[in-house]
Short mmCIF file of C-alpha atoms in Angstrom, two decimals:
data_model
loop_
_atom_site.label_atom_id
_atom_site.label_comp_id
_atom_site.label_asym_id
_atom_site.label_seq_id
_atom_site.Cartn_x
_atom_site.Cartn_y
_atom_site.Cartn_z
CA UNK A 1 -8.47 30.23 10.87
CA UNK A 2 -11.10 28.75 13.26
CA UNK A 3 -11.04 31.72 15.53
CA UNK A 4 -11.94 33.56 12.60
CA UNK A 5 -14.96 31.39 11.22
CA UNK A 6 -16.52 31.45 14.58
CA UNK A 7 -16.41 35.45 14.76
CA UNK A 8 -17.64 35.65 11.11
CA UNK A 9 -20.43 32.86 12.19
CA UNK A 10 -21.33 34.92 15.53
CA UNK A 11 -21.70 37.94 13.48
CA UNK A 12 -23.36 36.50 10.57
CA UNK A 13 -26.13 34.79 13.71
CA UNK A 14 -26.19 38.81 15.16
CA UNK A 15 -27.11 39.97 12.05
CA UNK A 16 -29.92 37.89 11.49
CA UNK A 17 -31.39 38.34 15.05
CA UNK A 18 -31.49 42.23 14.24
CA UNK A 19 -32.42 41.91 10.82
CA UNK A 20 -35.75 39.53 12.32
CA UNK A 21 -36.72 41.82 14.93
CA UNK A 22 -37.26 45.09 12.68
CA UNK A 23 -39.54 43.05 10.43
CA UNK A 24 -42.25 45.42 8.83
CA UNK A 25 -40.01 48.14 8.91
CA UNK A 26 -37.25 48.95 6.15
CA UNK A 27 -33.82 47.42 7.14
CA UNK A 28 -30.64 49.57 6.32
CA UNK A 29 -28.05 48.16 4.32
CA UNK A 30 -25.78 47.44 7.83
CA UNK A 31 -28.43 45.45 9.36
CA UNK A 32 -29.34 43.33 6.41
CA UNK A 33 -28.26 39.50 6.56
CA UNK A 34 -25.46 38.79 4.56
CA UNK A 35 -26.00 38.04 0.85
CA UNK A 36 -24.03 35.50 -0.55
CA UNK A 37 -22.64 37.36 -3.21
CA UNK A 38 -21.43 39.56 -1.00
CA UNK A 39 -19.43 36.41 1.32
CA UNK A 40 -17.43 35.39 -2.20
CA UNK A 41 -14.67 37.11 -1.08
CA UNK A 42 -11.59 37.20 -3.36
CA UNK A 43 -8.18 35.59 -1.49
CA UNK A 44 -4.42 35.44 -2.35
CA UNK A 45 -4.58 31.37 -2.11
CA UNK A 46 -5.10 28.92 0.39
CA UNK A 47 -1.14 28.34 0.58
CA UNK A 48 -1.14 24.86 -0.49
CA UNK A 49 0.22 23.57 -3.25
CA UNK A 50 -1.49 21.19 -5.27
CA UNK A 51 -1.10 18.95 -8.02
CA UNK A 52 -3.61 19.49 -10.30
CA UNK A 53 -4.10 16.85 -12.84
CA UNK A 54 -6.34 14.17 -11.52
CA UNK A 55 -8.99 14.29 -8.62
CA UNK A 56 -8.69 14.91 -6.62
CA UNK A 57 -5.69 16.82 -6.30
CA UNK A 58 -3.29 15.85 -3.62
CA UNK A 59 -1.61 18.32 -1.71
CA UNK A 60 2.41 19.40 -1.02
CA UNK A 61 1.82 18.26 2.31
CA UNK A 62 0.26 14.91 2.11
CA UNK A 63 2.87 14.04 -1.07
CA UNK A 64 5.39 14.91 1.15
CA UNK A 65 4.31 13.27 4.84
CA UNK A 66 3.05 10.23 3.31
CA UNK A 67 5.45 6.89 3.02
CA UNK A 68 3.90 5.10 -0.19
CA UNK A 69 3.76 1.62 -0.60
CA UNK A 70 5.95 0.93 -3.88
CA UNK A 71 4.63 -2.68 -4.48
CA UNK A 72 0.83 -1.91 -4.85
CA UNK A 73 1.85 -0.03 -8.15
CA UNK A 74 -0.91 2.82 -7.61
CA UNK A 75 0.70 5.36 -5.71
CA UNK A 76 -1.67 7.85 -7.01
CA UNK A 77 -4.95 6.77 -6.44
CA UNK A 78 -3.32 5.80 -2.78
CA UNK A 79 -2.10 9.07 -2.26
CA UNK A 80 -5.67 10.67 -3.42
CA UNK A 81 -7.20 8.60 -0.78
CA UNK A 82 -5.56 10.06 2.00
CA UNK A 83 -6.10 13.06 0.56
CA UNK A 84 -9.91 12.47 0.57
CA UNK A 85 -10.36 10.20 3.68
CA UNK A 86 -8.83 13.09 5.98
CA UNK A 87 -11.67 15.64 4.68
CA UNK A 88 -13.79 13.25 6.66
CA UNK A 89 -12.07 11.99 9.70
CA UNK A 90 -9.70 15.64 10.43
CA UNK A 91 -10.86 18.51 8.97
CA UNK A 92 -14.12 18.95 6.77
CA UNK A 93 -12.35 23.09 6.13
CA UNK A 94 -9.47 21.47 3.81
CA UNK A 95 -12.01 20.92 1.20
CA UNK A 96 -11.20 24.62 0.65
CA UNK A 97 -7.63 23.86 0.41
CA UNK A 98 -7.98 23.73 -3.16
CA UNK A 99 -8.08 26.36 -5.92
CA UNK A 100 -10.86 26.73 -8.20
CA UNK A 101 -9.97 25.67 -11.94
CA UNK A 102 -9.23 28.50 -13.07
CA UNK A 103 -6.78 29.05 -10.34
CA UNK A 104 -8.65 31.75 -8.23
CA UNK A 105 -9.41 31.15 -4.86
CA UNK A 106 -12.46 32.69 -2.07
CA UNK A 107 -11.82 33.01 1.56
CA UNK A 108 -13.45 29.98 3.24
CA UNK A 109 -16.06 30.27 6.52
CA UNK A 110 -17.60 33.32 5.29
CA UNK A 111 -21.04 32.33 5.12
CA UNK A 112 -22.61 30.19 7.88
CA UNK A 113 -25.85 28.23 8.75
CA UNK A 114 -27.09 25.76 10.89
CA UNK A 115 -28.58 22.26 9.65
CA UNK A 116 -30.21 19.79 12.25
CA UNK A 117 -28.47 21.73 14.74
CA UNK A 118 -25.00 21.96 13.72
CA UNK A 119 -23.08 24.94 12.12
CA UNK A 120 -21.84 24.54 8.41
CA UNK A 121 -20.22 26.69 6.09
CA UNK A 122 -20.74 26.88 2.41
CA UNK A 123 -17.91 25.74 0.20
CA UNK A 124 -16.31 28.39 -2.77
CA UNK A 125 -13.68 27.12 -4.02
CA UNK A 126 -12.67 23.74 -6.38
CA UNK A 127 -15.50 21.72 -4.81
CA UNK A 128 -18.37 24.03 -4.54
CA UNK A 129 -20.64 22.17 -6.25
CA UNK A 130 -21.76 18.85 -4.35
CA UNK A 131 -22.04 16.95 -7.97
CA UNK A 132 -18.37 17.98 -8.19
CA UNK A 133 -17.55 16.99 -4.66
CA UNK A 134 -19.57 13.40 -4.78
CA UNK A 135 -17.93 12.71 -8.26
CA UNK A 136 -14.75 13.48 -6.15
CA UNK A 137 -15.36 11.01 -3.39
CA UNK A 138 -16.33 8.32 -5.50
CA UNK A 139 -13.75 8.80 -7.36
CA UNK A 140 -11.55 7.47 -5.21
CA UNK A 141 -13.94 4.91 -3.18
CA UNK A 142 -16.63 1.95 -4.13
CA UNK A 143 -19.69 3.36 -4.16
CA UNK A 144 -20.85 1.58 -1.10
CA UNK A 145 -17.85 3.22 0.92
CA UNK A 146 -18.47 6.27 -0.13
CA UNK A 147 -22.19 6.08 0.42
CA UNK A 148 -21.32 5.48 4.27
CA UNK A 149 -18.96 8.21 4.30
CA UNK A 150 -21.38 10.56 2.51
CA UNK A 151 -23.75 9.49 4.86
CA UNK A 152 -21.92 10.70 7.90
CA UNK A 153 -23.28 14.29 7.47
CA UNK A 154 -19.82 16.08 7.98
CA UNK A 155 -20.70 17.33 3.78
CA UNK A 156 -24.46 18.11 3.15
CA UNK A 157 -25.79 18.70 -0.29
CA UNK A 158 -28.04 22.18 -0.09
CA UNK A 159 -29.63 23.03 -3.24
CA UNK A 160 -26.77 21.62 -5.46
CA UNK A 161 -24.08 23.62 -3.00
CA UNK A 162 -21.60 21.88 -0.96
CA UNK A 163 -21.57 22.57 2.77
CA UNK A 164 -18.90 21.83 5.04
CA UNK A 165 -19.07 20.95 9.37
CA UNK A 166 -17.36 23.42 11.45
CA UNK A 167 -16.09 20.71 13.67
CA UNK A 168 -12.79 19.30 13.30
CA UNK A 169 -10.38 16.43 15.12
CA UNK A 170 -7.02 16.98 15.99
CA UNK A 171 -4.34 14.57 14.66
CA UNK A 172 -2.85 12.11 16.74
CA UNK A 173 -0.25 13.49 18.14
CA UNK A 174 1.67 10.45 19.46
CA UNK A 175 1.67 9.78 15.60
CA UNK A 176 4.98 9.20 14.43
CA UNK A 177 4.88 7.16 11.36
CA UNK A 178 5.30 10.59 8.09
CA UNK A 179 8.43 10.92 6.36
CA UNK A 180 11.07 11.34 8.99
CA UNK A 181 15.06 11.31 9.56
CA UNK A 182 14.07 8.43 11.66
CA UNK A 183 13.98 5.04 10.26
CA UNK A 184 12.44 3.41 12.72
CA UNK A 185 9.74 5.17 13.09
CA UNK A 186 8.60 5.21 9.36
CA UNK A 187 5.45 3.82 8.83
CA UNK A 188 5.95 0.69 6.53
CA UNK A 189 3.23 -1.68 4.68
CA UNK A 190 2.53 -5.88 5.14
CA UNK A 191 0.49 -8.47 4.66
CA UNK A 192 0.28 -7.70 0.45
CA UNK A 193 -2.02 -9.77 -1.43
CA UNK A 194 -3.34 -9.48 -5.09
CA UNK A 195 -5.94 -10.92 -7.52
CA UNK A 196 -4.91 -9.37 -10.90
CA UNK A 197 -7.67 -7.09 -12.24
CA UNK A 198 -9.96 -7.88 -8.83
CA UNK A 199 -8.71 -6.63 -5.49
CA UNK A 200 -5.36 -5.57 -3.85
CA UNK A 201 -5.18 -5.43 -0.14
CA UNK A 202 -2.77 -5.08 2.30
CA UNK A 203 -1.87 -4.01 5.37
CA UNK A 204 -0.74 -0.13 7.06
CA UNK A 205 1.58 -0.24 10.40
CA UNK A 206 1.48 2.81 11.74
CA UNK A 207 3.81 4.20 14.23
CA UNK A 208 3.10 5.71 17.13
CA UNK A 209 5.29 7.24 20.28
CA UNK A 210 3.73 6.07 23.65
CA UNK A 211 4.68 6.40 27.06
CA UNK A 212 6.44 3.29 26.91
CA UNK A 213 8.00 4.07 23.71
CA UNK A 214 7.06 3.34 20.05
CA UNK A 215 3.71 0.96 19.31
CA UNK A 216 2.33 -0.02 15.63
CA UNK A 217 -1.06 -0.25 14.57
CA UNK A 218 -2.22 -2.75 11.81
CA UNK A 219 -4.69 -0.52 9.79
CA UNK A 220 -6.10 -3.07 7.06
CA UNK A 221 -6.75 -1.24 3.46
CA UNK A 222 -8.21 -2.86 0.51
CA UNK A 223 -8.59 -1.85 -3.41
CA UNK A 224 -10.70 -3.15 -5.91
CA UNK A 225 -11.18 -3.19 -9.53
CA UNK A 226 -13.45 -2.48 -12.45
CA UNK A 227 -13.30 -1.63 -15.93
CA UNK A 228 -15.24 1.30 -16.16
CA UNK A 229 -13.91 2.65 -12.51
CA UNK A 230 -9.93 1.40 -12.24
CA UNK A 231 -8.85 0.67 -8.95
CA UNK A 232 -11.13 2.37 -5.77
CA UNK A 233 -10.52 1.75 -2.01
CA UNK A 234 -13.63 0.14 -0.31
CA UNK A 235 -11.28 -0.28 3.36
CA UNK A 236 -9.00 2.68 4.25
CA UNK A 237 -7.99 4.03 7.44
CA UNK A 238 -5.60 7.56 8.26
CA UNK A 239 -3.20 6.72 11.09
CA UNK A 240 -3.23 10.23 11.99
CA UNK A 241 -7.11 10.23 12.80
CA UNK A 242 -7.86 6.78 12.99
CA UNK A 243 -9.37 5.16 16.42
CA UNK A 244 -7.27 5.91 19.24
CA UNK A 245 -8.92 2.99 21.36
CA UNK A 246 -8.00 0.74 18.56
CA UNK A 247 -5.61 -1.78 20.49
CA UNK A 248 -1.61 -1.77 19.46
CA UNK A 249 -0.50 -4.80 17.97
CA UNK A 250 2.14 -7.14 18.50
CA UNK A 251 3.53 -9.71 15.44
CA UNK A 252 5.01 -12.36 17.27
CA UNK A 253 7.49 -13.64 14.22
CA UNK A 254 10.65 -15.81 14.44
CA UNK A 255 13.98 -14.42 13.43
CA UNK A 256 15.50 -17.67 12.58
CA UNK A 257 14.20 -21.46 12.33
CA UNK A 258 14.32 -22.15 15.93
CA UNK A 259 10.39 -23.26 15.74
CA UNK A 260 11.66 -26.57 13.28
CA UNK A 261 13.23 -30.04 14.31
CA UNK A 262 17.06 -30.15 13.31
CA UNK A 263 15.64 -32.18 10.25
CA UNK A 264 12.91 -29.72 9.06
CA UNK A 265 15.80 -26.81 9.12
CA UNK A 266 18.49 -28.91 7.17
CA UNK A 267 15.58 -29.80 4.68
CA UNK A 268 13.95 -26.16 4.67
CA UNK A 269 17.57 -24.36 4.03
CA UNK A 270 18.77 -26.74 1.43
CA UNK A 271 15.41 -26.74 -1.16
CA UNK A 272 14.87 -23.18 -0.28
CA UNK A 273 18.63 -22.78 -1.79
CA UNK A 274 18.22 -25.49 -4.23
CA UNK A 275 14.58 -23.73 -5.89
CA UNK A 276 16.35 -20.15 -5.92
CA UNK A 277 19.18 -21.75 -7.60
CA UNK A 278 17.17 -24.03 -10.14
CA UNK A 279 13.54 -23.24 -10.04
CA UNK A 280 12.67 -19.44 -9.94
CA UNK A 281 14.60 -16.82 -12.55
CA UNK A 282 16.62 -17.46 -15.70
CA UNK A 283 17.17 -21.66 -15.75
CA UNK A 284 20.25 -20.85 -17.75
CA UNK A 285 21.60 -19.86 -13.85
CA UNK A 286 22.44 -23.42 -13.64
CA UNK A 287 25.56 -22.28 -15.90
CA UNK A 288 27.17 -20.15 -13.04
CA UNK A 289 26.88 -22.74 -10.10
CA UNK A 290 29.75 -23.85 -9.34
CA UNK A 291 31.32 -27.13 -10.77
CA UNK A 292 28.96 -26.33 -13.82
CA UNK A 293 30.14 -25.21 -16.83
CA UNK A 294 28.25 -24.69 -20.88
CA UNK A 295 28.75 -27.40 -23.38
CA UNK A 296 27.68 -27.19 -27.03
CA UNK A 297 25.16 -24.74 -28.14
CA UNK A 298 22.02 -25.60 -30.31
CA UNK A 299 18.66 -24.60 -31.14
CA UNK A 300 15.14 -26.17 -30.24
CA UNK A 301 11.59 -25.08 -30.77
CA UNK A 302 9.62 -24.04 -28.03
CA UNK A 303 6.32 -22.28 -28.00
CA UNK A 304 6.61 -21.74 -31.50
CA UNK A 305 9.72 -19.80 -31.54
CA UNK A 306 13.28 -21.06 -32.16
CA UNK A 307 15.45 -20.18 -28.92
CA UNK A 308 18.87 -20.77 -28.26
CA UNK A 309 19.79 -24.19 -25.70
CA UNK A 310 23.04 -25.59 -24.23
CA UNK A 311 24.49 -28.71 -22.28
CA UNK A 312 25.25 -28.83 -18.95
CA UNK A 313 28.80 -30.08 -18.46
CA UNK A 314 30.02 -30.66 -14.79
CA UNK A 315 28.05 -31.37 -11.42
CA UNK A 316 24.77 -31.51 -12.84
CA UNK A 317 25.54 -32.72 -16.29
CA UNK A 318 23.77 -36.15 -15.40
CA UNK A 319 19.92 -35.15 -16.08
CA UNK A 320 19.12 -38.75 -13.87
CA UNK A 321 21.60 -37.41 -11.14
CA UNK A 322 19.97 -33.80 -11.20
CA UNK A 323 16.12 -35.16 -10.83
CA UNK A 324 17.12 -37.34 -8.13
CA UNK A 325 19.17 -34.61 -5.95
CA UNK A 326 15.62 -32.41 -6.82
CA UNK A 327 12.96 -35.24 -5.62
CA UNK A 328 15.12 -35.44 -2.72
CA UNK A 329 14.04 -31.71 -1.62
CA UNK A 330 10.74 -31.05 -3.34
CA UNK A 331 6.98 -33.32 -4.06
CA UNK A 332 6.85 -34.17 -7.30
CA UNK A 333 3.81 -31.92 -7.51
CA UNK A 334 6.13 -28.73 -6.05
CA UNK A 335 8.37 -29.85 -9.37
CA UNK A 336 5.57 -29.79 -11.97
CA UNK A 337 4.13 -26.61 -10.40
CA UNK A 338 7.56 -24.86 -10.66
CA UNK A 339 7.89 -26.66 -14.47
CA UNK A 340 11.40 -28.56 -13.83
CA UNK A 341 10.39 -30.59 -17.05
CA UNK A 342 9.84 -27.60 -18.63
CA UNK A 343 13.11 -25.63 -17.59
CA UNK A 344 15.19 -28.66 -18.08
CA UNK A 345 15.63 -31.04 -21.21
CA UNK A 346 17.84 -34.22 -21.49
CA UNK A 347 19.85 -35.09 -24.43
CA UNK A 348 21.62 -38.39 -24.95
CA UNK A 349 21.34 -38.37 -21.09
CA UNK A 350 23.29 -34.88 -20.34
CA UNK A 351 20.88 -31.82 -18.84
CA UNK A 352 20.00 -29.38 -21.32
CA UNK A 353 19.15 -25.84 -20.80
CA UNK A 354 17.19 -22.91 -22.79
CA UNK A 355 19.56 -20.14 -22.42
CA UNK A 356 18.12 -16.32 -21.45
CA UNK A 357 18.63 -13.76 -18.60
CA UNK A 358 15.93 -12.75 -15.98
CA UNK A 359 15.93 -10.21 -13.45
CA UNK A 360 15.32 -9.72 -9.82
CA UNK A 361 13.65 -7.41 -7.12
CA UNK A 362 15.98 -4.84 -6.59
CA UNK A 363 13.37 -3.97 -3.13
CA UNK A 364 14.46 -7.11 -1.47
CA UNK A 365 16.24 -6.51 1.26
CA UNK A 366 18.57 -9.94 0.30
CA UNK A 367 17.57 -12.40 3.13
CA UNK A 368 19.21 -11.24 5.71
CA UNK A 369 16.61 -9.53 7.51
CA UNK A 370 13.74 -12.47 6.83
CA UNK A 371 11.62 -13.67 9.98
CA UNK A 372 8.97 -16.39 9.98
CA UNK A 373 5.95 -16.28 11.64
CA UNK A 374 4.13 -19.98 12.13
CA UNK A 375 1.39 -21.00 11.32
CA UNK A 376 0.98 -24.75 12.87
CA UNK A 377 2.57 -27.63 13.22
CA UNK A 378 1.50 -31.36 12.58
CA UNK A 379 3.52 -34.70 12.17
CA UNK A 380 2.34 -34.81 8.41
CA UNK A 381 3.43 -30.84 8.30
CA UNK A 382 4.66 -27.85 8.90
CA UNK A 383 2.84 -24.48 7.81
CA UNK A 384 4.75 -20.88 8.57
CA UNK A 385 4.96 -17.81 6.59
CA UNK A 386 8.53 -16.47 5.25
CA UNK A 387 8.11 -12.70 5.98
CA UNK A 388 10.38 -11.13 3.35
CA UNK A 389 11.56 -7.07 3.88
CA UNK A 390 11.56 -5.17 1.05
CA UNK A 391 12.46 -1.31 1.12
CA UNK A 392 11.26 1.10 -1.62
CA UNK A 393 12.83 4.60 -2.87
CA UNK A 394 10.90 7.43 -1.29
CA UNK A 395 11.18 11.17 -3.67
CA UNK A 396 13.35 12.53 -1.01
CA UNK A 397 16.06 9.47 -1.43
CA UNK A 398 19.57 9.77 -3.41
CA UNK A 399 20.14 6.14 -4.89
CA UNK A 400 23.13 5.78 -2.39
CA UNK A 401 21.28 7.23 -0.02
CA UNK A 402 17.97 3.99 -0.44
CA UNK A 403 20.88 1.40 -0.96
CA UNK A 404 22.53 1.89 2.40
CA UNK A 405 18.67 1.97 4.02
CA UNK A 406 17.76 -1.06 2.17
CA UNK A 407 21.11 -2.91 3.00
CA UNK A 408 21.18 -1.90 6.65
CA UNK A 409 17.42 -3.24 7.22
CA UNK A 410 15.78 -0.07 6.95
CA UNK A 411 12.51 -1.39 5.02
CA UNK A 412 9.20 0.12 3.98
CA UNK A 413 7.14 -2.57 3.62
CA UNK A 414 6.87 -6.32 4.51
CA UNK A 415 5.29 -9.29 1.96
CA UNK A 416 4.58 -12.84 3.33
CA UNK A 417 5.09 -16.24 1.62
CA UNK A 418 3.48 -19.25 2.87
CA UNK A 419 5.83 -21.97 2.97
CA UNK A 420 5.05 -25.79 3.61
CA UNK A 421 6.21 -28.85 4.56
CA UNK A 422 5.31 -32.29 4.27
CA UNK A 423 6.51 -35.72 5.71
CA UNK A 424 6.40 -38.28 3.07
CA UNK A 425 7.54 -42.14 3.09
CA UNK A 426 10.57 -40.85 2.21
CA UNK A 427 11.47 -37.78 4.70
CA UNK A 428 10.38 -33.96 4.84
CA UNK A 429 9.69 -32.41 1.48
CA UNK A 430 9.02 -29.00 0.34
CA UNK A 431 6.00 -28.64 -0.95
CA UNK A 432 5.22 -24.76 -0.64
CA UNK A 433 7.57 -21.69 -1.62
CA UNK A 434 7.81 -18.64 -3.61
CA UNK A 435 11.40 -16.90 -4.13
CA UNK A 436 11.25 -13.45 -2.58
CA UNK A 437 12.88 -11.38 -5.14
#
C-alpha cells in the first residue's frame, strides 16, 4: 500500500510540473493535474472489519489483539482509545480503514500535496471531514489531550477536509504483550485507583521480548469524568508505538511476609483472617465458622426496614468475649470504620446477627498468588501494599478454560491495598485493610 501512494504521489508531482510548464498554451486532458473528483475512486473495502455503533469504530484487529482490563468497567471507550491513539503514534493511513456510513468505501493515497514541506494525502472515506474527525478524537480524549495531539500536525484541517501524513512508525517488534497462547507474556493491568464519577487511573505493563528475555513497561493511563462528556482519557500510551528509550521496569515486591518481625506476621495473618471472616461480606458468615452455630430467629428494625436477625450460639456466642478477641487484632477506629457495632448486636449478653448473603469477586485469584510490596517501616508502624491478582475472562476464553488460568496464577491485572500497622500500649494492631475479593 505505501509503494503504491508514493507512485500515485510521484505521478500526481509529474503531472503538475508538465501541466506548469505549458502555461499559456491549452493543456490536453493527459497532462492536466488531477481533479479531485476524478481521485474518488470506488474500492471493494478496506478489509477490516469494524464495529460500527459508536465512534469511533474499533476494528477486528485491535478487538482481537488487545487484553482489556475487566475492572475499569469501560472496555469500550478503552478499546476506542487504542483505536484512536495509534492513528497518531503508527499509522496516520488507518484513518481510511474505515467505511463511509453508508458502507461504501474510496481507495486511499490517491490525491497528494505537500504542506510546510511534508506530503499528505486527502482522506475519503468515514472521516473525511475534519469536523467529523476532531469530534472523533475528542470523543475519546479531554480536550486538552486532544488539543496536543491535534496539534502534532500528523492530521491538518484544509478547507474543512481532513488530510492525512504519509509517514508512518513501525510497531515494536520486540512487543509481545496482544492476545497470545502464551500466558506469560500477556500484557496485564496494576496500580487501579478510582474516584467515583471523577477519574479512573491505572496502570499498563506491557511485555516485551529482549535479548535477555522478556521486560515490562509501566505505561500510566488515566480517565476522567463529566456529565455532559462520560468518561475520556487525558494519559494514554500504545505499547506497540510507545517510547522505545522509555526504561524497563522492575517491581521489587515480596512473595511472603519475610519483610515483618515474627510478631508483626502472627498479628498481620490472624486480623487479616479474623476481618475476612467477621468484617467484610455477609456478617451472617459468622454462622458457618466453626464451633458457631444459629440460635433463635427474630426480627429488628434497621434503616427503616424490618430484616430478619439470629443468635449466635457457640464460640462467639459471648458478645463481651467476641469484642475482646476483635480489639485484640484491630484499633478501635479500624472497628468503627468497618461498623462492628453495626454488623453485630447483643442481646441479654449473646451476639446477635442480621441475617443475608453477599457475594464475592469471582476475578480474585484466592490468595495464593498475593505479594507485598513495602512501603516503610517505623517502630510506631508498618506501611506495605497487599498486591492482590485478579484474572479476567478474555472473548476468546471457555469458562473452564479462564478457571484453570485464574487458578494456576495466570492473571490479567494486578490491584493494590495499602495495609497498616500500628504499635499501641498494648501490641501491634491493624489499623489498615481492605478484603481483596
Amino acid at each position: 500500500m505505501k509503494k503504491k501512494r508514493l507512485c500515485a504521489a510521484l505521478a500526481l508531482l509529474l503531472g503538475l510540473a508538465l501541466a506548469a510548464g505549458c502555461a499559456g498554451a491549452p493543456a490536453s486532458s493527459s497532462e492536466a493535474p488531477l481533479r479531485e473528483e476524478d481521485a474518488r475512486i470506488p474500492g471493494e473495502g478496506s478489509g477490516f472489519v469494524v464495529q460500527l455503533e459508536g465512534e469511533p469504530p474499533v476494528s477486528q484487529q485491535v478487538r482481537e489483539n488487545t487484553v482489556t482490563p475487566g475492572f475499569i468497567h469501560m472496555t469500550e471507550e478503552y478499546l476506542r482509545a487504542r483505536e484512536v491513539f495509534r492513528l497518531f503514534r503508527g499509522n496516520p493511513s488507518h484513518v481510511e480503514d474505515f467505511p463511509r456510513e453508508d458502507g461504501t468505501w474510496y481507495q486511499p493515497g490517491t490525491l497528494s500535496q505537500e504542506i510546510d514541506g511534508k506530503l499528505y494525502y486527502r482522506a475519503w472515506n468515514r472521516y473525511e471531514n475534519w469536523a467529523d474527525f476532531e469530534a472523533m478524537v475528542r470523543a475519546v480524549f479531554t480536550d486538552e489531550y486532544a488539543d496536543a495531539l491535534l496539534a502534532e500536525g500528523t492530521f491538518r484541517n484544509r478547507d474543512g477536509v481532513l488530510w492525512y501524513a504519509a509517514d508512518t512508525a513501525q510497531p515494536d517488534p520486540a512487543y509481545q504483550g496482544g492476545r497470545t497462547d502464551n500466558f506469560l507474556t500477556v500484557d496485564q493491568y496494576v496500580g487501579y485507583s478510582e474516584v467515583e464519577n471523577s477519574f479512573k487511573e491505572f496502570t499498563l505493563l506491557a511485555h516485551y521480548e529482549g535479548e535477555n528475555g522478556v521486560f515490562v513497561r509501566e505505561l500510566p493511563l488515566r480517565a476522567e469524568y463529566t456529565e455532559e462528556t462520560g468518561w475520556r482519557f487525558d494519559r494514554f500510551d500504545d505499547p506497540a508505538y510507545t517510547d522505545r528509550t522509555y526504561p524497563p521496569q522492575q517491581r521489587q515486591e515480596y512473595t511472603d511476609l519475610s519483610f515483618l518481625t515474627e510478631e508483626q506476621q502472627a498479628l498481620f495473618t490472624a486480623a487479616r483472617q479474623a476481618a475476612d471472616d467477621y468484617l467484610f461480606g455477609s456478617a451472617s458468615n459468622i454462622l458457618r465458622l466453626p464451633g458457631n452455630r444459629m440460635g433463635e430467629t427474630f426480627f429488628v428494625q434497621q434503616n427503616g426496614y424490618t430484616v430478619e436477625a439470629a443468635v449466635v450460639e457457640g464460640a462467639d456466642g459471648d458478645y463481651a468475649a467476641l469484642t475482646r478477641k476483635m480489639r485484640g487484632l484491630f484499633t478501635g477506629e479500624y472497628l468503627e470504620k468497618t461498623g462492628f457495632t453495626q454488623r453485630f448486636g447483643v442481646k441479654d449478653g449473646r451476639t446477635t446477627v442480621i441475617l443475608g448473603d453477599m457475594g464475592t469477586d469471582i476475578y480474585y485469584t484466592d490468595g495464593a498468588f498475593d505479594t507485598y510490596r513495602l512501603i516503610g517501616a517505623r517502630e510506631d508502624a508498618v506501611d506495605f501494599m497487599l498486591v492482590a491478582h485478579y484474572a479476567s475472562p478474555q472473548d476468546y476464553e471457555t469458562d473452564d478454560s479462564f478457571i484453570y488460568r485464574r487458578d494456576t496464577g495466570n492473571w490479567d491485572y494486578l490491584v493494590e491495598y495499602p495495609v497498616r500497622l500500628v504499635n499501641t500500649p498494648e501490641g501491634w494492631r491493624l489499623d489498615t485493610y481492605e478484603r481483596p475479593y
